[in-house]
Structure formats: structure tokens, C-alpha cells
Short mmCIF file of C-alpha atoms in Angstrom, two decimals:
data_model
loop_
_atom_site.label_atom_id
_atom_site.label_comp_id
_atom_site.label_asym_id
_atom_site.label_seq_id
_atom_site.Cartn_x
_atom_site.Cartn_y
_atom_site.Cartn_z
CA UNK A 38 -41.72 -26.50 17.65
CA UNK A 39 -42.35 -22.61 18.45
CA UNK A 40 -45.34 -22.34 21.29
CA UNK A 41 -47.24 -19.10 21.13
CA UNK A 42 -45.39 -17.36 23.68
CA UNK A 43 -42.29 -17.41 21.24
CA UNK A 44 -40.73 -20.48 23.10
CA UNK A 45 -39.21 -23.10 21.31
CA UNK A 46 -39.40 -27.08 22.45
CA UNK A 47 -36.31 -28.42 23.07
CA UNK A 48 -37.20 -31.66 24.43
CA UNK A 49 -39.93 -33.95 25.87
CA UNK A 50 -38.77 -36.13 28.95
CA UNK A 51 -41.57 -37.50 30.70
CA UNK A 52 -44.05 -35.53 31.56
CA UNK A 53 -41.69 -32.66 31.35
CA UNK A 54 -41.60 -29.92 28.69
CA UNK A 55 -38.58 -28.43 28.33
CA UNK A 56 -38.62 -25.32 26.27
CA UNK A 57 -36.37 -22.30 25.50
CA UNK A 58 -35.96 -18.91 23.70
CA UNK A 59 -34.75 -18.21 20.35
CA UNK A 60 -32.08 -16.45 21.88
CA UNK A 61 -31.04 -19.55 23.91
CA UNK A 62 -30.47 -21.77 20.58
CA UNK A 63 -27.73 -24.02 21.04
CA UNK A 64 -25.30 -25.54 19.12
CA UNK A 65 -23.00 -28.71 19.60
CA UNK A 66 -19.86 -28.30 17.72
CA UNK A 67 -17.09 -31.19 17.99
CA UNK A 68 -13.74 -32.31 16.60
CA UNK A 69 -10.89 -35.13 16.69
CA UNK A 70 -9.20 -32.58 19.41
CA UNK A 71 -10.59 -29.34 21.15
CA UNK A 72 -7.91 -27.21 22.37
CA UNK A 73 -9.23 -25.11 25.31
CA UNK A 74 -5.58 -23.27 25.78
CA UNK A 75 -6.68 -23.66 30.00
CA UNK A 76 -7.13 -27.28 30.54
CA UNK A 77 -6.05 -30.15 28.79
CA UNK A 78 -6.82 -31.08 24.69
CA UNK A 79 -10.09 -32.63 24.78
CA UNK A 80 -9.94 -35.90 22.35
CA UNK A 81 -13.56 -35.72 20.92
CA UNK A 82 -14.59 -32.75 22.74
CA UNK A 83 -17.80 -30.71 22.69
CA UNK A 84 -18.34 -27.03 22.71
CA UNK A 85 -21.84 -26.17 23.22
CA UNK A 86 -22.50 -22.38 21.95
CA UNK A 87 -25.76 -19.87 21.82
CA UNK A 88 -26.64 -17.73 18.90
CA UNK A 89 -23.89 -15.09 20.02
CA UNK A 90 -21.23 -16.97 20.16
CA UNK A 91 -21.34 -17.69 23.98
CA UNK A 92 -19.30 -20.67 24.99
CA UNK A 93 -22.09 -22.42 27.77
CA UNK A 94 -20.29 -25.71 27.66
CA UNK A 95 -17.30 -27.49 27.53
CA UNK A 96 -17.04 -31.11 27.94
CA UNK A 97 -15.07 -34.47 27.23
CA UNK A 98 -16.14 -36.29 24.25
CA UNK A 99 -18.94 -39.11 25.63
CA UNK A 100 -21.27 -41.24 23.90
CA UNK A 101 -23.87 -38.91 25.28
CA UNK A 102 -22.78 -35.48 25.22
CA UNK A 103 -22.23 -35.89 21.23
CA UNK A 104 -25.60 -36.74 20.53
CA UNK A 105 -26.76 -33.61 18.14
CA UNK A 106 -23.39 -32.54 17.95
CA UNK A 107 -21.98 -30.99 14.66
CA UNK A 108 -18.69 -32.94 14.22
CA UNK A 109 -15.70 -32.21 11.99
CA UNK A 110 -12.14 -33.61 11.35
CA UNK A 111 -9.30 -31.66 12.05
CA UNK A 112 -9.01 -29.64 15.56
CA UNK A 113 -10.82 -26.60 17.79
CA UNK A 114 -9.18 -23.88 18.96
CA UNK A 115 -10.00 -20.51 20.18
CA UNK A 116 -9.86 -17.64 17.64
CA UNK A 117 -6.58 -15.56 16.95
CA UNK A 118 -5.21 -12.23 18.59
CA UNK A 119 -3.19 -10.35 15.96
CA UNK A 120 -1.14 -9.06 18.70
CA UNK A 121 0.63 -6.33 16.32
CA UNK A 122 -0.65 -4.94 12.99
CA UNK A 123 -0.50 -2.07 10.57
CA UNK A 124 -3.69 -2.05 8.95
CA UNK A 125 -3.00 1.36 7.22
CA UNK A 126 -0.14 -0.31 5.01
CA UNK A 127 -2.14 -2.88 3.24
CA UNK A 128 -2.24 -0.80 0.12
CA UNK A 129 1.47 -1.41 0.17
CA UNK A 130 1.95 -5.27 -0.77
CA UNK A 131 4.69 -6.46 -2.21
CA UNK A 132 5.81 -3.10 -2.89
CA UNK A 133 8.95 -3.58 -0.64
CA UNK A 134 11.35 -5.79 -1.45
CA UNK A 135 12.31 -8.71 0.77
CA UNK A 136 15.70 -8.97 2.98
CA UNK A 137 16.42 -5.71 2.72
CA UNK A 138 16.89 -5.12 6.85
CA UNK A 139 15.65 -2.47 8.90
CA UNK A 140 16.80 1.19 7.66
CA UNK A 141 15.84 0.43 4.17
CA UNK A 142 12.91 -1.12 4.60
CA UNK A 143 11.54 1.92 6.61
CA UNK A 144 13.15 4.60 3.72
CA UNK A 145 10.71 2.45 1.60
CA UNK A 146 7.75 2.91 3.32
CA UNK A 147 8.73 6.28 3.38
CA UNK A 148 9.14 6.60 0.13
CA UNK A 149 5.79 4.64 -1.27
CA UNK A 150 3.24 4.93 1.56
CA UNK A 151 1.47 8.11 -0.27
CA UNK A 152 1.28 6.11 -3.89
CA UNK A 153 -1.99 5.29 -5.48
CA UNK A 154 -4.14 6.78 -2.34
CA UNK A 155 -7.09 5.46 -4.20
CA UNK A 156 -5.92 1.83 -3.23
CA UNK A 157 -5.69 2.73 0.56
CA UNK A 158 -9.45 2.23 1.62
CA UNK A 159 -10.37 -0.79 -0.54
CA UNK A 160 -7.21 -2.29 0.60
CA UNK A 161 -7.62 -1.80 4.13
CA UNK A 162 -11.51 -3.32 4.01
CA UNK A 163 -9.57 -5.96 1.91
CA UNK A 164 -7.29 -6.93 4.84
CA UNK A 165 -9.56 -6.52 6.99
CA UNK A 166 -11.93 -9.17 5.62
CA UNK A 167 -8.79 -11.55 5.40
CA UNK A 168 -8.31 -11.25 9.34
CA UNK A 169 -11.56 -12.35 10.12
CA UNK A 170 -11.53 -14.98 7.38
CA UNK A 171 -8.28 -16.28 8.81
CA UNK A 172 -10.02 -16.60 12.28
CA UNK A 173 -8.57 -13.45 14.41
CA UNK A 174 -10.52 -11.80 16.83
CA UNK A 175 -8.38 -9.00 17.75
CA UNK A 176 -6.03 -6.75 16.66
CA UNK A 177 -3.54 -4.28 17.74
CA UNK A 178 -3.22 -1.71 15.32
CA UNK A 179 -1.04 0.75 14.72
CA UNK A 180 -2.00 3.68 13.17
CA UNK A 181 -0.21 7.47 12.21
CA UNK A 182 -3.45 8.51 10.85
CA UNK A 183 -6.97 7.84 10.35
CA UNK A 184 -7.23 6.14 7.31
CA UNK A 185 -8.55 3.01 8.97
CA UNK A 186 -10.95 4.03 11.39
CA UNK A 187 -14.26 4.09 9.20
CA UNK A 188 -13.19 0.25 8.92
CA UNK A 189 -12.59 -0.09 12.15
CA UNK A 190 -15.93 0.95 13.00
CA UNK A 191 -17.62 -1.19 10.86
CA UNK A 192 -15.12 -4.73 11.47
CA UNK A 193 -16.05 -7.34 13.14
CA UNK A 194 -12.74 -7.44 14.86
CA UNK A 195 -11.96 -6.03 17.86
CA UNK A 196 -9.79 -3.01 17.82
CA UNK A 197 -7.07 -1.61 20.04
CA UNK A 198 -5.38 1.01 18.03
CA UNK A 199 -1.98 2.22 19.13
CA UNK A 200 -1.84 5.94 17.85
CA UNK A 201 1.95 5.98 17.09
CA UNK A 202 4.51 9.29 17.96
CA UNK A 203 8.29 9.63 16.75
CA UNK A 204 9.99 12.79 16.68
CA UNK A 205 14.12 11.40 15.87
CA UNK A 206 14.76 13.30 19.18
CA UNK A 207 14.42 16.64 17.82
CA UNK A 208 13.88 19.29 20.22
CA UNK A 209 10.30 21.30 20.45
CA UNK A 210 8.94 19.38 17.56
CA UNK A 211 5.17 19.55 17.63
CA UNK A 212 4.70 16.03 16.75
CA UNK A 213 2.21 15.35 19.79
CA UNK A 214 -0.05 18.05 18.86
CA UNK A 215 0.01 16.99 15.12
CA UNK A 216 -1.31 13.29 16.11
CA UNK A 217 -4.08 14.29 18.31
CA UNK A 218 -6.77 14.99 15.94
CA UNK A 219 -5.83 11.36 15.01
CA UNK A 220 -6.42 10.50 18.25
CA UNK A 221 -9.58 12.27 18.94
CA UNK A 222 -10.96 10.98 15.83
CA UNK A 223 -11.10 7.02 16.85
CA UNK A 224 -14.20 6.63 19.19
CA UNK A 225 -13.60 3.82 22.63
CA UNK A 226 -15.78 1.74 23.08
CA UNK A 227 -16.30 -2.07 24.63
CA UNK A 228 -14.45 -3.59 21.35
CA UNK A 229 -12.62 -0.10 20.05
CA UNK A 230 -9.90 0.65 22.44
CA UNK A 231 -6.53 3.14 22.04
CA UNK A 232 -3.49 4.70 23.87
CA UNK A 233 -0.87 7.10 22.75
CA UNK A 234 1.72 4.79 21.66
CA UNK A 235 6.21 5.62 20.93
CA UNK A 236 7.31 4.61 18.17
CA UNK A 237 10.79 3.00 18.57
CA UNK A 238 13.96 3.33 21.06
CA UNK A 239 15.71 5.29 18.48
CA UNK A 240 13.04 7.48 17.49
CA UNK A 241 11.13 9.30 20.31
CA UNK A 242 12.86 12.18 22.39
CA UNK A 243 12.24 11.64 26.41
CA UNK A 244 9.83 15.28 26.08
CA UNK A 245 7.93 13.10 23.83
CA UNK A 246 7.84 9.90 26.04
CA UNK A 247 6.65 12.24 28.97
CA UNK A 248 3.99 13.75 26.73
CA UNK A 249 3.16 10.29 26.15
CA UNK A 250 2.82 9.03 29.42
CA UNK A 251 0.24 11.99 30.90
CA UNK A 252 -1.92 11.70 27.90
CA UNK A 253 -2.43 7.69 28.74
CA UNK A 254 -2.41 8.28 32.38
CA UNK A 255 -5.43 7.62 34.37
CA UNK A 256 -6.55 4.10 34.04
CA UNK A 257 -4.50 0.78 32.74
CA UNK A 258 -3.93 0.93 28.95
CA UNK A 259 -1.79 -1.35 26.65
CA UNK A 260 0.93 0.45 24.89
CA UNK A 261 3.31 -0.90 22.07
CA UNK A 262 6.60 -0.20 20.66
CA UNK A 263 8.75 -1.35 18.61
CA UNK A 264 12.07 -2.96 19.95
CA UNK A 265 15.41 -4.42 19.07
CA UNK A 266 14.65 -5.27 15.65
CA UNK A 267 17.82 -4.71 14.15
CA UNK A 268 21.73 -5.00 14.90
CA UNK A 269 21.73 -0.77 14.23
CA UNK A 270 19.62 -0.71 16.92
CA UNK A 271 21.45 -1.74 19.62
CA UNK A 272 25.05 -0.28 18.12
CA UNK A 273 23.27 3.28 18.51
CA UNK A 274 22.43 3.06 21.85
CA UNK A 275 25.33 1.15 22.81
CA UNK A 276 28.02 2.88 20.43
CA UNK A 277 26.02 6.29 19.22
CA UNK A 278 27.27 4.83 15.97
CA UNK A 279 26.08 2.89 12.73
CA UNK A 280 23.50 3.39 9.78
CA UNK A 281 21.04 4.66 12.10
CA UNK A 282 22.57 8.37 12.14
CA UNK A 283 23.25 8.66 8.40
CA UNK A 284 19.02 7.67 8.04
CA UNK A 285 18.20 9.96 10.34
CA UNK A 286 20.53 13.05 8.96
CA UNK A 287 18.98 12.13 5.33
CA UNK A 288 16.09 13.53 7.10
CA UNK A 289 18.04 16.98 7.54
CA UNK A 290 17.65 16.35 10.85
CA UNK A 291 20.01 16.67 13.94
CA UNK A 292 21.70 13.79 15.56
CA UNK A 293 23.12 15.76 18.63
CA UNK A 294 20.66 13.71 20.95
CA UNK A 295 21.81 10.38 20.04
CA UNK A 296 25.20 9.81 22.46
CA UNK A 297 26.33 6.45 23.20
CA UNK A 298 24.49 5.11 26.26
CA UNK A 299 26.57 1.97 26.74
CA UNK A 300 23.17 0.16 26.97
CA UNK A 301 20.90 -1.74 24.53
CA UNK A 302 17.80 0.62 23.14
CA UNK A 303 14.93 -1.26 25.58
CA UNK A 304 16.85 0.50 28.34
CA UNK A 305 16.17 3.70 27.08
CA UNK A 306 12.87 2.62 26.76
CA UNK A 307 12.11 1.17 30.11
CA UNK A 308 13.59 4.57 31.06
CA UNK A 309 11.07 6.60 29.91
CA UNK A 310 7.63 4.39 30.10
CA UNK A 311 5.41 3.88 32.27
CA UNK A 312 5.08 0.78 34.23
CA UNK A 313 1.85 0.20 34.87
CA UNK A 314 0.44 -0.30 31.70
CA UNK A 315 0.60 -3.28 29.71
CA UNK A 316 3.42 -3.20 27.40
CA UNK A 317 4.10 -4.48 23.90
CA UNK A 318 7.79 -5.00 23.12
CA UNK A 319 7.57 -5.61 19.35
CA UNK A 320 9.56 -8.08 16.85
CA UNK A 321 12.95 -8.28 19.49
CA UNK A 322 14.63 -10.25 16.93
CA UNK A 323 18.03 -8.67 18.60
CA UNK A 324 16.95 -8.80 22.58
CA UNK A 325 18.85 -11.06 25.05
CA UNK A 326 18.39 -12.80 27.97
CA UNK A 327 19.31 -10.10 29.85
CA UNK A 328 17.14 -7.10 28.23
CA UNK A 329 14.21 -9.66 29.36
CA UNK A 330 15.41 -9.72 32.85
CA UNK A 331 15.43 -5.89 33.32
CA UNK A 332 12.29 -5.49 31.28
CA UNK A 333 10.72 -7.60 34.08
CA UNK A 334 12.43 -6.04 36.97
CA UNK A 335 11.29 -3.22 35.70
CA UNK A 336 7.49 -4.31 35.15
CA UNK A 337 4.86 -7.47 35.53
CA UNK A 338 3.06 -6.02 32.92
CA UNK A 339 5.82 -6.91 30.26
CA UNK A 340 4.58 -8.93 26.69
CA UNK A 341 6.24 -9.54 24.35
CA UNK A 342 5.08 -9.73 20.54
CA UNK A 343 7.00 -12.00 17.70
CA UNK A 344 6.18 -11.29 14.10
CA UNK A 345 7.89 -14.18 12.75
CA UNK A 346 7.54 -13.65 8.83
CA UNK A 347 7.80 -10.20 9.30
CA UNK A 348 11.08 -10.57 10.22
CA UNK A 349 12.12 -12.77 7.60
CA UNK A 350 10.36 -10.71 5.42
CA UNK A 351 12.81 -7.71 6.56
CA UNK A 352 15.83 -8.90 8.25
CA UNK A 353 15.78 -13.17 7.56
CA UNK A 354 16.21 -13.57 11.39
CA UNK A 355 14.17 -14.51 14.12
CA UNK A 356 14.45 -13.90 17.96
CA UNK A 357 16.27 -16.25 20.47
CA UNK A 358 12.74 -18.12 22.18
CA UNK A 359 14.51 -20.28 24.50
CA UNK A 360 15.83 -17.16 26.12
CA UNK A 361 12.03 -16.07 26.22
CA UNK A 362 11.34 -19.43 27.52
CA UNK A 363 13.98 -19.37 30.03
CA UNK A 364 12.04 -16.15 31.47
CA UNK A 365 8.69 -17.24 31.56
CA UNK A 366 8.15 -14.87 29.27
CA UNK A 367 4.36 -13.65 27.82
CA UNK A 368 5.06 -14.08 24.47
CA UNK A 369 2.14 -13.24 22.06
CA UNK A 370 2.19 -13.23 18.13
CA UNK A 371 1.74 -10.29 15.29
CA UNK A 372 1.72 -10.57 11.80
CA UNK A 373 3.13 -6.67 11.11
CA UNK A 374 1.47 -5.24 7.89
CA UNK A 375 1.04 -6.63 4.16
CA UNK A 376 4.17 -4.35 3.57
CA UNK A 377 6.31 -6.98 5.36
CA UNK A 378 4.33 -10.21 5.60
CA UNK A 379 3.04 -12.31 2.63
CA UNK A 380 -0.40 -12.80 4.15
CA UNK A 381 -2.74 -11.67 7.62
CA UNK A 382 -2.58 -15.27 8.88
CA UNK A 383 -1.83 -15.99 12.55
CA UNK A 384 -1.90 -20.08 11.54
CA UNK A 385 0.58 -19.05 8.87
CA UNK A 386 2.69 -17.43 11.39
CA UNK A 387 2.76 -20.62 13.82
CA UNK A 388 4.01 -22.55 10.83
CA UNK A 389 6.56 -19.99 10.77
CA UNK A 390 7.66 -20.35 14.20
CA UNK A 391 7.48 -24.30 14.51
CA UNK A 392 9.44 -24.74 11.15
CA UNK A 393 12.57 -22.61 12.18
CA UNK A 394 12.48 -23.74 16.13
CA UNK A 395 10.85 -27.11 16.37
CA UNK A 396 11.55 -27.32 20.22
CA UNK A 397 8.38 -25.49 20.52
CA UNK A 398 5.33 -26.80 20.71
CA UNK A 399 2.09 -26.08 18.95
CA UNK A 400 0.66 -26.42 22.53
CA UNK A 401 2.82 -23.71 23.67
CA UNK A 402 2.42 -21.28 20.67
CA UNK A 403 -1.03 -21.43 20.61
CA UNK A 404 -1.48 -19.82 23.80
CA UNK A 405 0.72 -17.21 22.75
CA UNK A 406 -1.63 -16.66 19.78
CA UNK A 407 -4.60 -16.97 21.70
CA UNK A 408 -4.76 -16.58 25.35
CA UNK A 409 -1.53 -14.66 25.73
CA UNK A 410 -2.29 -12.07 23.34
CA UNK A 411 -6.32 -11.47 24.60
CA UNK A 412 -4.62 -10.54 27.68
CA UNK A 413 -1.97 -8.27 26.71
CA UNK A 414 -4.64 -6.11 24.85
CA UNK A 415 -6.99 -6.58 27.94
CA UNK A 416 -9.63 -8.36 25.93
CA UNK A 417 -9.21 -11.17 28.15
CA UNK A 418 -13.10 -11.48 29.91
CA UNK A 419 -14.40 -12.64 26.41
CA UNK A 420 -11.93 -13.73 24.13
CA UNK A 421 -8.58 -15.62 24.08
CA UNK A 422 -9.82 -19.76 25.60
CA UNK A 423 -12.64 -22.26 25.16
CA UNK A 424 -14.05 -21.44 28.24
CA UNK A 425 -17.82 -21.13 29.81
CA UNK A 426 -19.24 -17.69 29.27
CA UNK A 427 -16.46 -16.46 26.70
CA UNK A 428 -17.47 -16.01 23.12
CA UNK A 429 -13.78 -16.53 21.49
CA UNK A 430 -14.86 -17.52 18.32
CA UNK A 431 -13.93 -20.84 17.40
CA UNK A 432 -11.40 -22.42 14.46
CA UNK A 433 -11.40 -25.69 12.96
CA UNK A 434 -7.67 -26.20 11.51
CA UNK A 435 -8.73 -28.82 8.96
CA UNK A 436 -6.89 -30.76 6.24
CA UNK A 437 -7.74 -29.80 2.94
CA UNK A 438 -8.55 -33.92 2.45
CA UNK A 439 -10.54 -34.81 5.40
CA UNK A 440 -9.03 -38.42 4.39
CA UNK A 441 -5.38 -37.35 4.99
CA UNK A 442 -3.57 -37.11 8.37
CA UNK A 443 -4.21 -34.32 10.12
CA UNK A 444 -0.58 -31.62 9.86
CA UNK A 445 -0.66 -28.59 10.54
CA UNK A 446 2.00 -27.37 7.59
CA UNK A 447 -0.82 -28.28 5.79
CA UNK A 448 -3.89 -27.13 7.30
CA UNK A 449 -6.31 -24.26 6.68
CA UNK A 450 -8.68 -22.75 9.10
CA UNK A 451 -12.04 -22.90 8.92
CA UNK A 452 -14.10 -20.48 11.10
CA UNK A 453 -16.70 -22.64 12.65
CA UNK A 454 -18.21 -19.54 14.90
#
């Protein structure tokens, strides 16, 4: 019942009247299991939430605190993080062909990215959509121009877009002052963030790093590139040899400035960056033990993104985890574009994961989708865990037969908020 004064009865108890606002709704929402991500599962837990989403409780499944309580089979957790994204390809799917590996793929994407521009924008809204239908929250994006920042705008996903530089290690390129009016074009604001982002090892001269580095100096940003994703990789840095320099001279371009190092590429890398921000190693498929070690040494602000069917999609390999897991590592989860994934599906890419290397656990991945990936694109204060005053959004992972036994091979999410 609404009183005149716009205040709505909640209960009588007593004598007492006990009213609130229409902007203090709340809703009871409960399942078989609520995964908080901090904190233990919750067998039968409740989430309370108000109209915007705002988590104001969290409790153990009782007798009492269900009564009024929405209920549904399957289990809560918080919404995704699509820790690494290229929204700008979705025009491109299936346009690529699978198991390919690295060079070609990229020659590719080279080669098709400008086909059918009409398809860009619809496709982008398109993927889009899917994200937030598949329960993300947030996204890192990368982007080389500014096809997708009308979308962005309108989304409603968070956004941290990682403008993206390469220049092959040419000298006086002006590739910096050619991506700035992409740049300047993407407005910041409490859910649109961005940084000046390198590309690859193998792709950015150290002027550009530099250039890099002042342009995102000045308060703590997240920054991403792409690392280790390929044998080539690592035999260019560590040889100066492989298929690396014949791609790179089909460009007409020079390959004077790629001499052996004796290193792996993320050296090179953790040469040039900057330490203080957070950064995103991306897909590592090739990284060791080791390169995790000096990444650390060389920063506490190191994550570390897996794109799981990406790479199977390109390469049909996977990183080494336990070698993550043997580093304590802050591993976080990306689904790359529709260029070199089948779907936008975070769940999908858990599947992935716990298929291929069932010593994991889904407890342990799903922080890496969730809390682990809110943090490493600083979106941590609101999203990422089922936790009092967060609005995270929150997924039911249901069976598609309530009656059936919950698995999550064959689950689907539902977003409940």
C-alpha cells in the first residue's frame, strides 16, 4: 500500500508501521547454491537486492530469511568480466578459418577486416547485446579505431577500452599521432574508462612504448597486451629468427630492429612498461614458470588474461595453469573477438577451461571470471562478488530441465539482475 507521502508499507508488526520508498524496493532472490566468490557457497542462500541492483543482503538459507524470496534451481553467481575483447571484429565471424596459428590468422584479419563495412555497426550492437545476455558486466576492449564507441556509449556494459599502438619497430613512424583522434574521441567516465595500450612484444618499437607510457602517466590505469601466444614469438626474441620476419617484411617493412635478445618476448616487454599500472598479459599460451616469476619481480600489479577458445580457435593449445597456480597468479578470463571465438560467453569459456584441465575447479575459475577480472580493470568497488553494497549483477546457471541434475557442461545462464 502507497501512503500519500509516496511511501510504501512494507509491513505491520505490532503497533509498528514499517514503511519505505519506491526506491528502497527489495527483492529476495535464492538458489540451490549462491556463490559469493569471498566467503563460502551458500546452500540455499539469499541475496536481497534494491531496484538498482544494490546487493543490501547476503545471508545463509533459513526458514526465515526465505520467506518472500524468489527461488530458482540451478546456482548464483556474480556477473562476468570479459577481461579481453575486440568488439570492433564482430563483423568478422567465421570469416577466419580455425587452427591456422598465429601469423596467419593475423594476415587474415588483415586481409578481411575492411569487407562489407555495412556489417560493422549492426554487428558490433549485435555482440554487444550477446555480452549482456550472457551475463558480463565488463569488458576490456580493444580498439584501433572508433567504430565501437557510439555502442559503447549507449551499452549497458561497462567499458575499459584499450586504444591499441604497433609500429613493427620501424623508426619515426607516426603511429602515435595517427591513434589519438581515436583516443580523444572515447569520452571517461565512472563506467567508460581507457589507456594507451602496445600491441604485442614483437610489434611496438621502445620510442613507441615510451610514447606510451607519458601519455598514460599520471594516475593508475590498466593496460593490456598481448603476450606469448605463439612458438614464433618467443624464437624471435630468443633467436631473431622464424616466420615472424618473413610477415613482417611482406609488409615492405624493415626487420633491422628485431636482433636476437636471448630472452622470451615478455622480457622485452617488462622492459619497456610501466610498473605501476595494472597490467594485462594476454592469451600466454607459450609463457613459463619462469616469465611469471620475473613478470612479478618486476610488478604486483601483474594479471594475467586466458582466452581459452580463442586459442583453440587459433593455435589448438592452451597455457600451462598449474605453472600459474604454482605462482599465485591473478588469472582472469577473455573471450578475444567473434573472429577467433565461436560465441561472447564467459560460461562457455569455463567449460572450456574445466574440460581440457579438470584439476581446476569451478570454485577457482570463477573468481578468475568474476572477482579477479573486476579488479584488474579497477571496477572492483561495484562489481566482481555477492557482496553488501555492490551491484554485480547476478546469474542463475540453470539446467535447461529444472528436473535434471544440475552440470555445468550443460547449463545456460540466466540473468536474474
Amino acid at each position: 500500500m502507497e501512503s500519500e507521502t509516496g511511501y510504501i508499507l512494507l509491513s505491520v508488526i505490532g503497533n509498528n508501521l514499517y514503511f519505505c520508498t519506491k526506491q528502497q524496493i527489495m527483492r529476495k532472490i535464492s538458489a540451490d547454491i549462491v556463490y559469493p566468490v569471498v566467503g563460502k557457497p551458500l546452500p540455499n542462500g539469499v541475496i536481497t537486492v534494491d531496484e538498482q541492483g544494490v546487493i543490501r543482503a547476503v545471508e545463509a538459507g533459513t526458514p526465515e530469511n526465505s520467506i518472500g524470496a524468489q527461488s530458482y534451481k540451478g546456482i548464483i553467481v556474480p556477473g562476468f568480466i570479459n577481461a579481453h575483447c575486440h568488439l570492433e571484429l564482430s563483423h568478422m565471424k567465421g570469416k577466419v578459418a580455425t587452427g591456422t596459428e598465429l601469423i596467419p590468422f593475423i594476415t587474415n584479419v588483415v586481409k578481411c577486416r575492411n569487407d562489407e563495412p555495412e556489417s560493422v555497426l549492426p554487428s558490433i550492437q549485435q555482440a554487444d547485446q550477446e555480452m549482456y545476455e550472457q551475463g558480463i558486466m565488463a569488458v576490456g576492449d580493444i580498439s584501433n579505431c572508433a567504430d565501437t564507441f557510439e555502442q559503447k556509449q549507449a551499452s549497458k556494459l561497462r567499458y575499459y577500452t584499450f586504444v591499441e599502438l604497433f609500429d613493427f619497430k620501424q623508426i619515426d613512424t607516426t603511429e602515435f599521432e595517427d591513434r589519438k583522434p581515436v583516443f580523444e574521441q572515447h569520452p571517461e567516465t565512472d563506467t567508460l574508462k581507457k589507456s594507451y595500450v602496445p600491441h604485442a612484444p614483437y610489434s611496438v618499437s621502445e620510442q613507441l612504448f615510451q610514447q606510451i607510457n607519458e601519455a598514460n602517466a599520471g594516475k593508475q590505469r590498466t593496460v593490456s597486451i598481448h603476450n606469448q601466444e605463439t612458438p614464433a614469438e618467443d624464437e624471435l626474441a630468443l633467436k631473431g629468427t622464424g616466420p615472424f620476419i618473413d610477415f613482417v617484411k611482406g609488409f615492405g617493412l624493415s626487420t633491422d630492429a628485431f636482433a636476437a635478445s636471448g630472452r622470451t618476448s615478455i622480457h622485452y616487454a617488462l622492459k619497456n612498461m610501466d610498473p605501476s599500472h595494472r597490467t594485462l598479459f594476454v592469451h600466454n599460451t607459450m609463457t613459463t614458470e619462469n616469465d611469471i616469476i620475473a613478470a612479478h619481480r618486476w610488478s604486483k600489479n601483474v594479471f594475467w588474461v586466458t582466452c581459452p577458445n580463442a586459442n583453440l580457435y587459433i593455435e589448438n593449445r592452451l597455457p600451462n595453469y598449474q605453472s600459474f597456480l604454482n605462482q599465485n597468479a591473478m588469472m582472469t578470463i577473455g573471450t578475444d573477438s567473434l573472429t577467433s571465438n565461436w560465441q561472447l560467453s564467459i560460461l562457455e569459456e569455463l567449460k572450456t577451461i574445466l574440460k581440457y584441465q579438470s584439476y581446476l575447479t569451478f570454485e577457482t575459475v570463477l573468481q578468475w571470471a568474476t572477482l579477479n577480472g573486476a579488479l584488474a580493470l579497477g571496477f572492483q568497488q561495484d562489481l566482481g562478488s555477492i557482496e553488501y553494497g555492490k551491484s554485480p549483477g547476478l546469474n542463475l546457471l540453470a539446467m535447461p530441465d529444472p528436473a535434471q541434475e544440475f552440470d555445468l557442461n550443460s547449463c545456460k545462464v540466466i540473468k536474474l539482475v
